[in-house]
Amino acid sequence: MKFHIQTWGCQMNDHDGEKLSGLLSADGFEEVGTAEEAELVLLNTCSIREKAVHKVYSELGRLREEKQRRPLLVGVTGCLAQQEQAALFKRAPHIDFVLGTMALKQLPRLVAEAQAGKARVMDTGEYPDNHLFPPSVTRRRDTAKALVTITEGCNHACTYCIVPTTRGAERHRPYSDVLAEVRGLVARGYREVELLGQNVNSYAGGCTFADLLGRVSEVDGLEWIRFTTSHPMNFTKDLAKVLVANPKVAPFLHLPLQSGSDRVLKRMLREYTVAEYLERLGYLGEGRDRIALSTDFIVGFPGETEEDFEATMQVLDDVAFDGSFSFIYSPRPGTPSLRLKDDLPQGVKSARLTRLQRRQTELTRASNARFLGREIPVRVETHGPNEHGWWLARSGEWKTIHLQAGPGRVLPFGELVQARVTQAGPHFLGAELV
């Protein structure tokens, strides 16, 4: 049977997609590139914002029409599956099975039951060992950087966030398992790994996250370590020290702030004030200048005043983030923030988001300009140049690099090369091979 997996959302979902692909491939299924070629389509969903949910239901509508033309199994997994569960069948009766985020290993069973003609197959239970996924099964899509889950779930309770519901409480992989997986990946030729979790900073698989980074960095042949995502409350001095001092840990930190207003942060139940967030950035010390810093902002949270928003703009300027991901508040079913009065007109929210993003573009341009003339290591992320002669690469600071290698020059995919930065825009750096 031919299958296709369509994934929305974060890196955790991307990696779940790799795991699900591996499970089906191990059962003799063949992965194909489009839903039109497939006999089984699995939607690996996100529900963090309303827009992501709309995309899923739009695709389900398209698959309903496809299913009327030919035999087709349709499955839904990911956060929307865990959140909606049986309600998905009511809204989209043509769904054959629903698989929760904490039951991924049950995929072959659910597919077999659906193939046998059983209707509305569902498993959204919590299996204690779901996070202990056999690395050998994972079918990796990126051959330059490997995603490695170290923890799943979240013990925080932000009022706007559905993740504690869809991903459950924190479960941590033993550090010995993580190290074994990284060693195996390096043996297969990988030189970069990204450690994943809803909150990697709270890792407790037999050591702290700072300790884990140190242990992973000792794996011979590994060149770069990245990680995501971090909660400010669990960002420690020891972690900051490793980030600054360990040459294998990429000089990039994504630390979501969400708002520059203490009043809004309290309503969000983020557990820190702006001053405490800035204090944690201070842990980086003199190394702060070489660490690229990005963050998240939610604009238009219920009750956000103009003064609250101006406080966010002030922090944006004070910190001068290298980049940020910013969104209009999206009320999610089952979250405490639904009880708050969403009293801001959509036009006000949109105007605030536009203003914040324009300012961020200016800050990113200024940040990128600091790289002009510098020689930096970058990893080649394409197998050949584009029509303009540029190779796509990525710096340790997570900067997109358009790399000019020269006529006829072939760059090894996935390798680190030295590049001199010659251009700096808000979205990429232009560079030439040294």
Coordinates of C-alpha atoms in Angstrom, one line a residue:
M1 CA 0.0 0.0 0.0
K2 CA 1.2 3.5 -0.9
F3 CA 1.0 6.1 1.8
H4 CA 1.5 9.9 2.1
I5 CA 2.0 11.9 5.3
Q6 CA 1.2 15.6 5.3
T7 CA 2.6 17.5 8.3
W8 CA 1.8 20.9 9.8
G9 CA 3.3 22.6 12.8
C10 CA 6.5 22.5 14.8
Q11 CA 9.7 20.4 14.6
M12 CA 8.2 17.9 17.1
N13 CA 5.5 17.2 14.5
D14 CA 8.1 17.0 11.7
H15 CA 10.0 14.4 13.8
D16 CA 6.7 12.5 14.6
G17 CA 6.1 12.4 10.9
E18 CA 9.5 10.7 10.4
K19 CA 8.6 8.2 13.1
L20 CA 5.2 7.4 11.5
S21 CA 6.8 7.1 8.1
G22 CA 9.3 4.6 9.6
L23 CA 6.5 2.5 11.2
L24 CA 4.6 2.2 8.0
S25 CA 7.7 1.5 5.9
A26 CA 8.7 -1.2 8.3
D27 CA 5.4 -2.9 7.6
G28 CA 6.1 -2.9 3.9
F29 CA 4.2 0.2 2.9
E30 CA 5.7 2.6 0.3
E31 CA 5.8 6.3 0.9
V32 CA 4.9 8.6 -2.0
G33 CA 5.2 12.3 -2.5
T34 CA 1.6 13.3 -3.0
A35 CA -1.9 12.4 -1.7
E36 CA -3.0 11.8 -5.3
E37 CA -0.6 8.8 -5.6
A38 CA -1.5 7.4 -2.2
E39 CA -3.9 4.7 -1.0
L40 CA -3.4 5.9 2.6
V41 CA -3.2 9.6 3.5
L42 CA -2.2 10.5 7.1
L43 CA -2.7 14.1 8.2
N44 CA -0.2 14.9 11.0
T45 CA -1.8 18.0 12.5
C46 CA -1.2 21.1 14.6
S47 CA -3.8 22.9 16.7
I48 CA -1.7 25.6 18.3
R49 CA -3.6 28.3 16.3
E50 CA -6.9 28.5 14.6
K51 CA -5.3 29.0 11.2
A52 CA -3.5 25.6 11.4
V53 CA -6.9 23.9 12.2
H54 CA -8.5 25.5 9.2
K55 CA -5.8 24.1 7.0
V56 CA -6.4 20.6 8.2
Y57 CA -10.2 20.8 7.7
S58 CA -9.6 22.3 4.2
E59 CA -7.4 19.3 3.3
L60 CA -10.0 16.9 4.8
G61 CA -12.6 18.4 2.5
R62 CA -10.4 17.9 -0.5
L63 CA -9.7 14.3 0.6
R64 CA -13.5 13.7 0.9
E65 CA -13.9 14.4 -2.8
E66 CA -10.8 12.3 -3.6
K67 CA -12.3 9.4 -1.6
Q68 CA -15.5 9.6 -3.6
R69 CA -13.5 8.9 -6.8
R70 CA -11.4 5.9 -5.6
P71 CA -10.6 3.7 -2.6
L72 CA -8.6 5.7 0.0
L73 CA -7.9 5.4 3.7
V74 CA -7.7 8.7 5.6
G75 CA -6.2 9.0 9.0
V76 CA -5.6 12.0 11.4
T77 CA -2.9 12.2 14.0
G78 CA -1.1 15.0 15.8
C79 CA -2.3 17.6 18.2
L80 CA -5.7 18.2 16.6
A81 CA -6.4 14.4 16.8
Q82 CA -5.5 14.4 20.5
Q83 CA -7.7 17.5 21.1
E84 CA -10.8 16.7 19.1
Q85 CA -10.7 12.8 19.3
A86 CA -14.1 11.4 18.4
A87 CA -15.5 14.8 17.4
L88 CA -13.4 14.6 14.3
F89 CA -15.6 11.8 13.0
K90 CA -18.7 14.0 13.4
R91 CA -17.2 16.8 11.5
A92 CA -15.5 14.7 8.9
P93 CA -17.3 11.3 8.7
H94 CA -15.0 10.1 5.9
I95 CA -12.0 9.8 8.3
D96 CA -11.1 6.2 8.8
F97 CA -9.0 6.4 12.0
V98 CA -7.8 8.9 14.6
L99 CA -4.4 8.5 16.3
G100 CA -3.4 10.5 19.4
T101 CA 0.0 12.0 20.0
M102 CA 0.8 9.7 22.9
A103 CA -0.1 6.5 21.0
L104 CA 2.0 6.8 17.8
K105 CA 3.3 3.2 18.1
Q106 CA -0.2 2.0 17.6
L107 CA -0.3 3.3 14.0
P108 CA 0.2 -0.2 12.3
R109 CA -2.7 -1.6 14.4
L110 CA -5.1 1.2 13.5
V111 CA -4.2 0.9 9.8
A112 CA -4.8 -2.8 9.9
E113 CA -8.2 -2.4 11.5
A114 CA -9.2 0.2 9.0
Q115 CA -8.0 -2.0 6.1
A116 CA -10.2 -4.8 7.5
G117 CA -13.2 -2.6 7.3
K118 CA -13.6 -1.5 10.9
A119 CA -15.2 2.0 11.0
R120 CA -14.0 5.0 13.0
V121 CA -11.0 3.4 14.5
M122 CA -9.4 5.5 17.3
D123 CA -6.7 5.4 19.9
T124 CA -5.9 8.6 21.8
G125 CA -4.7 6.8 25.0
E126 CA -1.5 7.6 26.8
Y127 CA 1.2 4.9 26.5
P128 CA 3.9 5.4 29.1
D129 CA 6.7 4.3 26.7
N130 CA 5.5 6.3 23.6
H131 CA 8.4 8.8 24.0
L132 CA 10.9 5.8 24.0
F133 CA 10.6 5.4 20.2
P134 CA 13.2 3.1 18.6
P135 CA 15.6 5.3 16.6
S136 CA 16.1 2.5 14.1
V137 CA 12.5 2.8 13.0
T138 CA 12.6 6.6 12.2
R139 CA 12.7 7.3 8.5
R140 CA 14.6 10.6 8.4
R141 CA 13.9 13.2 5.7
D142 CA 16.7 15.6 6.3
T143 CA 20.1 14.1 5.5
A144 CA 22.1 17.0 6.9
K145 CA 20.5 17.6 10.3
A146 CA 18.9 15.0 12.5
L147 CA 16.0 15.7 14.9
V148 CA 16.3 14.0 18.3
T149 CA 13.5 14.0 20.8
I150 CA 14.7 14.3 24.4
T151 CA 11.5 15.1 26.2
E152 CA 7.8 15.3 25.4
G153 CA 4.9 17.2 27.1
C154 CA 4.9 20.3 29.2
N155 CA 4.3 20.9 32.9
H156 CA 3.6 24.6 32.6
A157 CA 0.0 25.9 32.3
C158 CA 0.0 29.0 30.0
T159 CA -3.6 30.1 29.7
Y160 CA -3.6 30.3 25.9
C161 CA -1.8 27.0 25.2
I162 CA -3.3 23.7 24.3
V163 CA 0.0 21.8 24.4
P164 CA -0.4 20.4 28.0
T165 CA -3.7 18.9 26.8
T166 CA -2.5 17.6 23.4
R167 CA 1.0 16.4 24.5
G168 CA 0.5 15.6 28.2
A169 CA 2.8 16.0 31.1
E170 CA 6.5 15.9 30.7
R171 CA 8.2 12.5 29.9
H172 CA 12.0 12.4 29.5
R173 CA 14.2 10.0 27.6
P174 CA 17.1 8.6 29.6
Y175 CA 20.3 10.5 28.7
S176 CA 21.9 7.1 27.8
D177 CA 19.3 6.6 25.1
V178 CA 19.8 10.1 23.7
L179 CA 23.5 9.6 23.5
A180 CA 23.1 6.2 21.9
E181 CA 20.9 7.7 19.2
V182 CA 23.3 10.6 18.5
R183 CA 26.3 8.2 18.2
G184 CA 24.3 6.1 15.8
L185 CA 23.4 9.2 13.7
V186 CA 27.0 10.3 13.6
A187 CA 28.0 6.8 12.5
R188 CA 25.5 7.2 9.6
G189 CA 27.1 10.5 8.5
Y190 CA 25.1 13.1 10.4
R191 CA 27.2 16.1 11.7
E192 CA 24.4 18.2 13.2
V193 CA 21.5 17.3 15.6
E194 CA 18.6 19.3 17.0
L195 CA 17.4 18.3 20.4
L196 CA 13.6 18.6 20.7
G197 CA 11.0 19.0 23.4
Q198 CA 8.1 21.2 24.2
N199 CA 10.5 22.5 27.0
V200 CA 14.0 21.2 26.6
N201 CA 15.2 23.3 29.5
S202 CA 13.3 21.2 32.0
Y203 CA 15.0 17.9 30.8
A204 CA 15.3 15.4 33.6
G205 CA 16.4 12.2 32.1
G206 CA 19.1 11.4 34.6
C207 CA 20.9 14.7 34.3
T208 CA 20.2 18.4 33.6
F209 CA 19.8 19.8 30.1
A210 CA 23.1 21.7 30.5
D211 CA 24.8 18.4 31.4
L212 CA 23.1 16.6 28.5
L213 CA 24.4 19.2 26.0
G214 CA 27.9 18.7 27.4
R215 CA 27.6 14.9 27.1
V216 CA 26.2 15.1 23.5
S217 CA 29.1 17.5 22.6
E218 CA 31.6 14.8 23.5
V219 CA 30.4 12.5 20.7
D220 CA 33.3 12.3 18.2
G221 CA 32.4 13.6 14.8
L222 CA 29.5 15.8 15.8
E223 CA 29.9 19.4 14.7
W224 CA 26.8 21.3 15.8
I225 CA 24.1 20.9 18.4
R226 CA 20.8 22.9 18.3
F227 CA 17.8 22.7 20.6
T228 CA 14.2 23.9 20.8
T229 CA 12.0 25.0 22.5
S230 CA 13.1 26.7 25.8
H231 CA 10.9 28.1 28.6
P232 CA 12.4 31.2 30.3
M233 CA 11.6 29.8 33.8
N234 CA 13.9 26.8 33.2
F235 CA 16.7 28.7 31.6
T236 CA 19.6 28.4 34.0
K237 CA 23.1 29.9 34.5
D238 CA 24.6 26.5 33.8
L239 CA 22.7 26.3 30.5
A240 CA 23.8 29.8 29.5
K241 CA 27.4 28.9 30.3
V242 CA 27.3 25.9 28.0
L243 CA 25.6 27.9 25.2
V244 CA 28.3 30.5 25.4
A245 CA 31.4 28.3 26.0
N246 CA 30.8 25.0 24.2
P247 CA 31.9 25.4 20.5
K248 CA 29.7 22.5 19.4
V249 CA 26.5 24.2 20.7
A250 CA 25.3 26.5 17.9
P251 CA 25.2 30.2 18.9
F252 CA 21.5 30.5 18.7
L253 CA 18.8 30.8 21.4
H254 CA 15.0 30.8 20.9
L255 CA 13.5 32.0 24.2
P256 CA 9.8 32.9 23.9
L257 CA 8.8 36.1 25.7
Q258 CA 5.2 36.5 24.4
S259 CA 4.6 40.0 25.8
G260 CA 6.5 42.9 27.2
S261 CA 3.8 43.7 29.7
D262 CA 3.9 42.2 33.2
R263 CA 0.2 42.5 33.4
V264 CA -0.4 40.5 30.2
L265 CA 2.3 37.9 31.2
K266 CA 0.4 37.4 34.5
R267 CA -2.9 36.8 32.6
M268 CA -1.0 34.4 30.3
L269 CA 0.4 32.6 33.4
R270 CA 3.9 32.7 32.0
E271 CA 5.4 32.6 35.6
Y272 CA 7.9 35.4 35.0
T273 CA 8.1 39.1 34.7
V274 CA 9.9 41.1 32.0
A275 CA 12.6 41.9 34.5
E276 CA 13.1 38.1 35.3
Y277 CA 13.2 37.4 31.5
L278 CA 15.9 40.0 31.1
E279 CA 17.8 38.7 34.1
R280 CA 18.0 35.3 32.4
L281 CA 19.3 36.9 29.2
G282 CA 21.9 38.4 31.5
Y283 CA 23.1 34.9 32.3
L284 CA 24.8 35.0 28.9
G285 CA 27.2 37.7 30.1
E286 CA 29.7 38.9 27.6
G287 CA 28.8 36.0 25.4
R288 CA 25.5 37.6 24.6
D289 CA 26.9 39.5 21.7
R290 CA 27.8 36.3 19.8
I291 CA 24.4 34.6 20.5
A292 CA 21.6 35.1 18.0
L293 CA 18.4 35.5 20.0
S294 CA 14.9 35.0 18.7
T295 CA 11.6 35.0 20.5
D296 CA 7.8 34.6 20.2
F297 CA 5.2 37.4 20.6
I298 CA 1.4 37.1 21.0
V299 CA -0.3 40.3 20.0
G300 CA -3.9 41.2 21.0
F301 CA -4.1 38.9 24.0
P302 CA -7.5 39.5 25.8
G303 CA -7.3 42.8 27.7
E304 CA -4.1 44.0 26.1
T305 CA -4.1 47.8 26.3
E306 CA -2.2 50.2 24.1
E307 CA 0.1 50.7 27.1
D308 CA 0.7 46.9 27.3
F309 CA 1.5 46.8 23.6
E310 CA 3.9 49.8 23.9
A311 CA 5.7 47.9 26.6
T312 CA 6.2 45.0 24.2
M313 CA 7.6 47.4 21.6
Q314 CA 9.9 48.8 24.2
V315 CA 11.3 45.4 25.1
L316 CA 11.6 44.5 21.4
D317 CA 13.9 47.6 21.0
D318 CA 15.7 47.1 24.3
V319 CA 16.7 43.5 23.5
A320 CA 17.1 44.0 19.8
F321 CA 16.1 40.4 19.0
D322 CA 17.7 38.9 15.9
G323 CA 14.3 37.6 14.9
S324 CA 10.8 36.8 16.2
F325 CA 7.8 34.8 15.5
S326 CA 4.7 36.9 16.1
F327 CA 1.0 36.1 15.9
I328 CA -2.4 37.5 16.7
Y329 CA -3.9 35.8 19.7
S330 CA -5.9 32.7 18.6
P331 CA -8.4 31.4 21.2
R332 CA -8.1 27.7 21.5
P333 CA -10.9 25.4 22.8
G334 CA -10.1 23.9 26.2
T335 CA -7.7 26.6 27.3
P336 CA -8.2 28.9 30.3
S337 CA -7.9 32.1 28.3
L338 CA -11.2 31.3 26.7
R339 CA -12.8 32.6 29.9
L340 CA -11.1 36.0 29.4
K341 CA -13.1 38.6 27.4
D342 CA -11.5 38.9 24.0
D343 CA -12.4 42.6 23.7
L344 CA -10.0 43.9 21.0
P345 CA -11.2 44.6 17.5
Q346 CA -9.5 42.6 14.8
G347 CA -8.4 45.8 13.1
V348 CA -6.5 46.8 16.3
K349 CA -4.8 43.4 16.6
S350 CA -3.8 43.5 12.9
A351 CA -2.4 47.0 13.1
R352 CA -0.3 46.1 16.2
L353 CA 1.0 42.9 14.6
T354 CA 2.0 44.9 11.4
R355 CA 3.8 47.5 13.5
L356 CA 5.7 44.9 15.5
Q357 CA 6.7 42.9 12.5
R358 CA 7.9 46.0 10.6
R359 CA 10.1 47.0 13.5
Q360 CA 11.4 43.4 13.8
T361 CA 12.4 43.6 10.1
E362 CA 14.4 46.7 10.8
L363 CA 16.1 45.1 13.8
T364 CA 16.9 41.9 11.8
R365 CA 18.4 44.0 9.0
A366 CA 20.6 45.8 11.5
S367 CA 21.6 42.5 13.2
N368 CA 22.5 40.9 9.9
A369 CA 24.6 44.0 8.9
R370 CA 27.0 43.1 11.7
F371 CA 28.0 40.0 9.7
L372 CA 29.3 42.0 6.7
G373 CA 32.9 41.2 6.0
R374 CA 33.1 38.4 8.5
E375 CA 34.1 34.8 7.8
I376 CA 31.8 32.3 9.3
P377 CA 31.2 28.5 9.1
V378 CA 28.0 27.6 7.3
R379 CA 26.4 24.2 6.5
V380 CA 25.5 23.5 2.9
E381 CA 21.7 22.6 2.7
T382 CA 21.2 22.0 -1.0
H383 CA 22.6 19.5 -3.5
G384 CA 23.3 22.2 -6.1
P385 CA 23.0 25.9 -6.9
N386 CA 19.7 27.6 -7.9
E387 CA 19.0 29.4 -11.1
H388 CA 20.9 32.4 -9.8
G389 CA 24.0 30.4 -9.0
W390 CA 23.4 30.5 -5.2
W391 CA 23.8 27.5 -2.9
L392 CA 21.6 27.5 0.2
A393 CA 23.4 27.2 3.5
R394 CA 22.8 27.9 7.2
S395 CA 25.0 29.6 9.8
G396 CA 25.2 28.6 13.4
E397 CA 23.2 31.7 14.2
W398 CA 20.4 30.2 12.1
K399 CA 20.9 32.8 9.4
T400 CA 19.9 31.8 5.9
I401 CA 22.9 32.0 3.6
H402 CA 22.9 32.5 -0.2
L403 CA 26.3 31.2 -1.0
Q404 CA 28.2 31.9 -4.2
A405 CA 30.7 29.2 -4.8
G406 CA 32.0 30.1 -8.3
P407 CA 31.5 28.6 -11.7
G408 CA 31.6 24.8 -11.8
R409 CA 32.3 24.5 -8.1
V410 CA 30.5 21.6 -6.4
L411 CA 29.9 21.9 -2.6
P412 CA 29.4 18.8 -0.5
F413 CA 25.9 18.6 0.8
G414 CA 25.7 18.7 4.6
E415 CA 29.3 19.8 5.1
L416 CA 30.6 22.9 6.9
V417 CA 32.4 25.4 4.8
Q418 CA 33.9 28.8 5.4
A419 CA 32.1 31.8 3.9
R420 CA 32.7 35.5 3.8
V421 CA 29.5 37.6 4.2
T422 CA 29.1 40.2 1.4
Q423 CA 25.5 41.1 1.6
A424 CA 23.0 41.6 4.5
G425 CA 19.3 41.9 4.0
P426 CA 16.5 41.3 6.5
H427 CA 15.8 37.7 5.4
F428 CA 19.2 36.3 4.3
L429 CA 23.0 36.9 4.1
G430 CA 24.8 36.8 0.8
A431 CA 28.3 35.2 1.0
E432 CA 31.1 33.9 -1.1
L433 CA 33.1 30.7 -0.5
V434 CA 36.4 31.3 1.2

